[in-house]
């Protein structure tokens, strides 16, 4: 079970959290201007890397705040957690 | 029989406490301090079970948790437990156990026929069977099910209680042998919070059976001294009888403490039977020791053959000498300890040593005692007849150790003890994603690199450190280093007491011992894996059939897949495959060890989360009234909702029909408290509603309500509900009962991750409001009796909300409707919910007010064609598919899911659309979920048009009604389709509009 640092609450057990997949996917500001393919890529396509992954987490059984985490999908090492809107940290993995 | 094999003295027993116990319905005696295994051996009982596959007789093989054979069914009735290791079951007065896998008795077993037909049960038998013609499977399944399987699971409810506890510590030390005790001592001295855990009833590990001296005194005196010092440390927790079963990410460790399990089921002691510890440690020190490795020779699975260290343990720890004439077979020096101890205990002892010219102090001592040593020899045959080991044949080994030569010499013995050296216990290290490395000179895997998140140290035999003084030193360093890494001041030193111990000479790398036939030929069998009955020949077969990777080999031969996880067999299996393939062992690989280290009872995993605590129940404020009035409940999410309220002797069908009729003809009342409710406030509240709903919210005036559909970005409906404007920047949103948490999460997701600058705040108020919904032609008259408010159309129009007192209770009253008739949803603070309900029931008497449940609610809405999200939709349905184009704003601009409407698949014609279905026979109710076709064919395949989503008998329409999602449904209205049911009947249905009842005004 992972140990995850909520940027608001501190370090807590994984059971308090939900993962919500890849982070840093902005909703298109003007969906009507997008081709079907562009919209489809926003709605359906996600990266599934082996290694470093930036992803969204929710402290669902805690403060209910969302945040981002940089996690290695192989080792489960979490390099960093940070608030939404914060700059994606550069990680050397 | 009265403990004929018990020594006159010795052992950590309370000899003043004689315990009587039963094994296979026969009475025996043992002492307090015995295990079931030691007590059976004291009584000369070796044969304890039949093997898994061939039903060969099997005996007690070890003295610990690695036991592959002596699995017993402990106790009977509600307390019974299968597959308990007799080597770990502590004896108590009245204990009763029986052997497994044998019928009618352990001595005479019908299944043993399997061993006669073993050529028909090769490795991979089950897989090959699966590939036989499918039709035969039902025949073979019976045979396999009967022959396979271990003990019997209990059929009664477990009467015991189980506990769970969370713990945090700085340094967790697993294993309390010499290294673990030293680690605890040195970590504890730093002031760190330390937990020391061991699976045995007492600390000491190998020191409990070691004759070495520490600081000039017997080892267990040193153990006592250390324990006493640990007891003085307030931050040190000591747990015995506790098995670490799993080591997970970020130093999360699960351990099972057998609190009262070692006592009789009739114990009077309080507390749980077992307690599951969930421990988060900053540092984990593994001092898990090693398990003795067997030698595999012809028929080495016979009862009366055990590991050499187990022999020693039975002598020293349990005061049992399990045989009078003992032959040890070994490839290393450690077995000589057992030989010397057995000799000292009075046994006739001989040693079969596979090495040429074994030498060293231990061997010299053995020779001095007159113990005969057969050098460069092996056991080529075992004489096991009529339930007893009677002797062995010894032969000389060829130079390469792969064959025998000369003539066999017979040797009488009643016990054989084997030692193939030691295998470090690396299970937990491997579970925690640590990489194992193979030590060529030691022929074993040891911990290599730790996983990045599982920081700690290893010490002692688990990393192939064999000398006692080195184990003590490593323990001290590991404990101090762990404390220091956890932030405590501690300097690692090799601070260790003086020891006197024997130095070992080299071992011979030979584990699979030959006999007069090539291994795998002839009548003798080489079982490398006792638990699941796998032989060296099976590995060869697997290799011939291409299953050479260890992961395939394991599954094909079932090696290591028993409840013992191959603790004694894995390395020998790897060795055999490495020789067959002629590659080094690391190239064959090692299997990944997975939790649990030893089996965990379901009781321990479940803990208190059973019966009424299994899942939480949410109850509305009105539930006391529902209980008093015979409500039958339905689970909706975690909520208990009244399903219907049957009168005495009334069937569900009759009750529901009555409720539906009453609600439409006079007045009905339903508990709607479970609807999700979200209070939304802030200057950007309308902006949020505009984005999450398909319709426009900019102009909704205070006091007005609007129905909305929520879509995901795929354009598919996922929730619906009515939202009311309470004030310019204040809204009250309702959601489906099951979707409340999902919708709340959805709003928060967008607000926090996409629009964090918007000023809008959402609060779940589902449980703050109790809701009674009254409906029907007399609903207005009824409400008038309880409030002084004009309720006419002009004063209180449809789709509006007003705040006033109802029966003296401050209320928000919503004039909205899910029945299509005049309805008031009266919301009051939850604590007044019951009072409101009772007041409405009393005032409603003159209108024969009828409380109705969820089933009637569903029928009433279906009569009007109102959808239930999640029943009439399934995540693939757009508003247009529901015929609800009217709710999709074309002008307000962007909202979630909108862009997906023009995706080719969403925009195409012929999608499944929601329609009504009427059966030809008005009294026939279609089953929900049934598929609809254009025209039935004689047999499948037929192309399906869609399925029935809702189907009821409607008393108000006067016939059955159904809703269905049908391909191109809107264009099929008026046409006739067909359904065929499981019972073989077929029915014609007519596609209609889903609004079945045109009366009603809302
Ligand atoms: Zn938090």
Short mmCIF file of N, CA and C in Angstrom, two decimals, chain B residues 335-409:
data_model
loop_
_atom_site.label_atom_id
_atom_site.label_comp_id
_atom_site.label_asym_id
_atom_site.label_seq_id
_atom_site.Cartn_x
_atom_site.Cartn_y
_atom_site.Cartn_z
N UNK B 335 24.37 -31.09 9.70
CA UNK B 335 23.63 -32.27 10.14
C UNK B 335 24.35 -32.99 11.28
N UNK B 336 25.65 -32.77 11.39
CA UNK B 336 26.39 -33.47 12.45
C UNK B 336 25.97 -33.01 13.84
N UNK B 337 25.49 -31.77 13.94
CA UNK B 337 24.92 -31.33 15.23
C UNK B 337 23.78 -32.26 15.62
N UNK B 338 22.92 -32.51 14.65
CA UNK B 338 21.77 -33.38 14.91
C UNK B 338 22.24 -34.79 15.27
N UNK B 339 23.27 -35.24 14.55
CA UNK B 339 23.78 -36.58 14.82
C UNK B 339 24.31 -36.67 16.26
N UNK B 340 25.05 -35.66 16.66
CA UNK B 340 25.63 -35.66 18.01
C UNK B 340 24.54 -35.55 19.08
N UNK B 341 23.55 -34.69 18.81
CA UNK B 341 22.46 -34.55 19.78
C UNK B 341 21.66 -35.85 19.91
N UNK B 342 21.42 -36.50 18.76
CA UNK B 342 20.65 -37.76 18.79
C UNK B 342 21.45 -38.83 19.52
N UNK B 343 22.73 -38.83 19.26
CA UNK B 343 23.59 -39.79 19.95
C UNK B 343 23.57 -39.54 21.46
N UNK B 344 23.71 -38.27 21.83
CA UNK B 344 23.71 -37.92 23.25
C UNK B 344 22.38 -38.28 23.90
N UNK B 345 21.30 -38.24 23.11
CA UNK B 345 19.98 -38.56 23.65
C UNK B 345 19.76 -40.07 23.73
N UNK B 346 20.72 -40.85 23.20
CA UNK B 346 20.64 -42.29 23.38
C UNK B 346 20.30 -43.07 22.13
N UNK B 347 20.26 -42.42 20.98
CA UNK B 347 19.93 -43.15 19.75
C UNK B 347 21.19 -43.78 19.16
N UNK B 348 20.98 -44.87 18.39
CA UNK B 348 22.05 -45.40 17.57
C UNK B 348 22.07 -44.57 16.30
N UNK B 349 23.22 -44.03 15.96
CA UNK B 349 23.28 -43.05 14.87
C UNK B 349 24.32 -43.44 13.84
N UNK B 350 23.98 -43.30 12.58
CA UNK B 350 24.98 -43.39 11.52
C UNK B 350 24.74 -42.25 10.55
N UNK B 351 25.80 -41.87 9.85
CA UNK B 351 25.70 -40.74 8.92
C UNK B 351 26.06 -41.21 7.53
N UNK B 352 25.21 -40.88 6.57
CA UNK B 352 25.55 -41.11 5.17
C UNK B 352 25.92 -39.75 4.61
N UNK B 353 27.18 -39.55 4.32
CA UNK B 353 27.67 -38.26 3.88
C UNK B 353 28.02 -38.37 2.40
N UNK B 354 27.43 -37.51 1.58
CA UNK B 354 27.68 -37.61 0.13
C UNK B 354 29.07 -37.11 -0.23
N UNK B 355 29.76 -36.53 0.75
CA UNK B 355 31.09 -35.96 0.46
C UNK B 355 32.17 -37.03 0.58
N UNK B 356 33.23 -36.85 -0.23
CA UNK B 356 34.44 -37.66 -0.02
C UNK B 356 35.23 -37.01 1.09
N UNK B 357 35.73 -37.73 1.98
CA UNK B 357 36.59 -37.24 3.05
C UNK B 357 36.04 -36.02 3.79
N UNK B 358 34.84 -36.10 4.34
CA UNK B 358 34.39 -34.97 5.16
C UNK B 358 35.33 -34.83 6.36
N UNK B 359 35.62 -33.59 6.73
CA UNK B 359 36.55 -33.41 7.84
C UNK B 359 36.19 -32.14 8.59
N UNK B 360 36.73 -32.02 9.77
CA UNK B 360 36.45 -30.85 10.59
C UNK B 360 36.11 -31.28 12.00
N UNK B 361 35.96 -30.30 12.89
CA UNK B 361 35.80 -30.61 14.31
C UNK B 361 34.51 -31.40 14.58
N UNK B 362 33.43 -31.05 13.86
CA UNK B 362 32.16 -31.75 14.10
C UNK B 362 32.27 -33.21 13.70
N UNK B 363 32.92 -33.43 12.56
CA UNK B 363 33.06 -34.81 12.07
C UNK B 363 33.96 -35.61 13.02
N UNK B 364 35.02 -34.94 13.48
CA UNK B 364 35.90 -35.60 14.44
C UNK B 364 35.13 -36.00 15.69
N UNK B 365 34.29 -35.08 16.18
CA UNK B 365 33.53 -35.39 17.40
C UNK B 365 32.58 -36.56 17.16
N UNK B 366 31.99 -36.59 15.99
CA UNK B 366 31.08 -37.69 15.67
C UNK B 366 31.83 -39.01 15.68
N UNK B 367 33.02 -39.00 15.09
CA UNK B 367 33.81 -40.24 15.05
C UNK B 367 34.20 -40.68 16.45
N UNK B 368 34.58 -39.66 17.28
CA UNK B 368 34.95 -39.98 18.67
C UNK B 368 33.82 -40.69 19.39
N UNK B 369 32.57 -40.30 19.07
CA UNK B 369 31.42 -40.90 19.74
C UNK B 369 31.08 -42.27 19.14
N UNK B 370 31.82 -42.68 18.14
CA UNK B 370 31.55 -43.97 17.54
C UNK B 370 30.45 -43.95 16.51
N UNK B 371 30.11 -42.77 16.02
CA UNK B 371 29.08 -42.67 14.97
C UNK B 371 29.70 -43.08 13.64
N UNK B 372 29.09 -44.08 12.99
CA UNK B 372 29.66 -44.54 11.74
C UNK B 372 29.32 -43.58 10.60
N UNK B 373 30.31 -43.24 9.81
CA UNK B 373 30.09 -42.32 8.69
C UNK B 373 30.35 -43.07 7.39
N UNK B 374 29.28 -43.16 6.52
CA UNK B 374 29.44 -43.71 5.17
C UNK B 374 29.84 -42.55 4.28
N UNK B 375 31.12 -42.51 3.89
CA UNK B 375 31.56 -41.39 3.06
C UNK B 375 31.21 -41.65 1.59
N UNK B 376 31.05 -40.53 0.86
CA UNK B 376 30.80 -40.61 -0.58
C UNK B 376 29.66 -41.60 -0.88
N UNK B 377 28.61 -41.55 -0.07
CA UNK B 377 27.53 -42.55 -0.17
C UNK B 377 26.17 -41.87 -0.25
N UNK B 378 25.21 -42.69 -0.58
CA UNK B 378 23.84 -42.19 -0.64
C UNK B 378 22.87 -43.27 -0.18
N UNK B 379 21.65 -42.85 0.07
CA UNK B 379 20.58 -43.81 0.34
C UNK B 379 19.99 -44.18 -1.01
N UNK B 380 20.08 -45.44 -1.37
CA UNK B 380 19.58 -45.84 -2.69
C UNK B 380 18.20 -46.46 -2.62
N UNK B 381 17.72 -46.79 -1.43
CA UNK B 381 16.37 -47.33 -1.30
C UNK B 381 15.91 -47.17 0.14
N UNK B 382 14.60 -47.08 0.28
CA UNK B 382 14.00 -46.93 1.60
C UNK B 382 13.05 -48.09 1.80
N UNK B 383 13.18 -48.76 2.94
CA UNK B 383 12.29 -49.89 3.24
C UNK B 383 11.17 -49.39 4.14
N UNK B 384 10.04 -49.14 3.52
CA UNK B 384 8.87 -48.67 4.27
C UNK B 384 7.76 -49.67 4.04
N UNK B 385 7.40 -50.38 5.08
CA UNK B 385 6.37 -51.41 4.93
C UNK B 385 5.41 -51.35 6.10
N UNK B 386 4.14 -51.65 5.84
CA UNK B 386 3.10 -51.72 6.86
C UNK B 386 3.17 -50.53 7.82
N UNK B 387 3.28 -49.34 7.20
CA UNK B 387 3.17 -48.13 8.00
C UNK B 387 4.40 -47.78 8.81
N UNK B 388 5.51 -48.45 8.55
CA UNK B 388 6.71 -48.12 9.35
C UNK B 388 7.95 -48.09 8.48
N UNK B 389 8.84 -47.16 8.83
CA UNK B 389 10.16 -47.14 8.22
C UNK B 389 11.00 -48.22 8.89
N UNK B 390 11.54 -49.11 8.05
CA UNK B 390 12.25 -50.24 8.65
C UNK B 390 13.74 -50.25 8.36
N UNK B 391 14.14 -49.57 7.32
CA UNK B 391 15.56 -49.56 7.02
C UNK B 391 15.85 -48.85 5.71
N UNK B 392 17.12 -48.81 5.37
CA UNK B 392 17.55 -48.17 4.12
C UNK B 392 18.63 -49.02 3.47
N UNK B 393 18.84 -48.74 2.19
CA UNK B 393 19.99 -49.31 1.48
C UNK B 393 20.97 -48.18 1.22
N UNK B 394 22.24 -48.43 1.48
CA UNK B 394 23.26 -47.41 1.25
C UNK B 394 24.17 -47.89 0.13
N UNK B 395 24.50 -46.98 -0.79
CA UNK B 395 25.44 -47.33 -1.87
C UNK B 395 26.47 -46.23 -2.05
N UNK B 396 27.57 -46.62 -2.64
CA UNK B 396 28.63 -45.66 -2.95
C UNK B 396 28.22 -44.80 -4.15
N UNK B 397 28.68 -43.56 -4.14
CA UNK B 397 28.40 -42.67 -5.25
C UNK B 397 29.49 -42.77 -6.31
N UNK B 398 29.10 -42.56 -7.56
CA UNK B 398 30.10 -42.45 -8.62
C UNK B 398 30.85 -41.13 -8.45
N UNK B 399 31.88 -40.92 -9.23
CA UNK B 399 32.70 -39.73 -9.05
C UNK B 399 31.90 -38.44 -9.23
N UNK B 400 31.02 -38.44 -10.24
CA UNK B 400 30.26 -37.21 -10.48
C UNK B 400 29.00 -37.12 -9.60
N UNK B 401 28.77 -38.16 -8.82
CA UNK B 401 27.62 -38.12 -7.90
C UNK B 401 26.30 -38.37 -8.60
N UNK B 402 26.34 -38.75 -9.89
CA UNK B 402 25.09 -38.92 -10.63
C UNK B 402 24.64 -40.37 -10.72
N UNK B 403 25.44 -41.26 -10.21
CA UNK B 403 25.08 -42.68 -10.24
C UNK B 403 25.64 -43.36 -9.00
N UNK B 404 25.17 -44.58 -8.78
CA UNK B 404 25.69 -45.35 -7.66
C UNK B 404 26.58 -46.46 -8.22
N UNK B 405 27.41 -47.02 -7.36
CA UNK B 405 28.24 -48.14 -7.80
C UNK B 405 28.38 -49.13 -6.64
N UNK B 406 28.88 -50.28 -6.97
CA UNK B 406 29.06 -51.31 -5.94
C UNK B 406 27.75 -51.96 -5.60
N UNK B 407 27.74 -52.61 -4.46
CA UNK B 407 26.51 -53.30 -4.03
C UNK B 407 25.94 -52.58 -2.83
N UNK B 408 24.61 -52.59 -2.74
CA UNK B 408 24.00 -51.90 -1.60
C UNK B 408 24.24 -52.64 -0.28
N UNK B 409 24.39 -51.87 0.77
CA UNK B 409 24.43 -52.48 2.09
C UNK B 409 23.18 -52.08 2.84
#
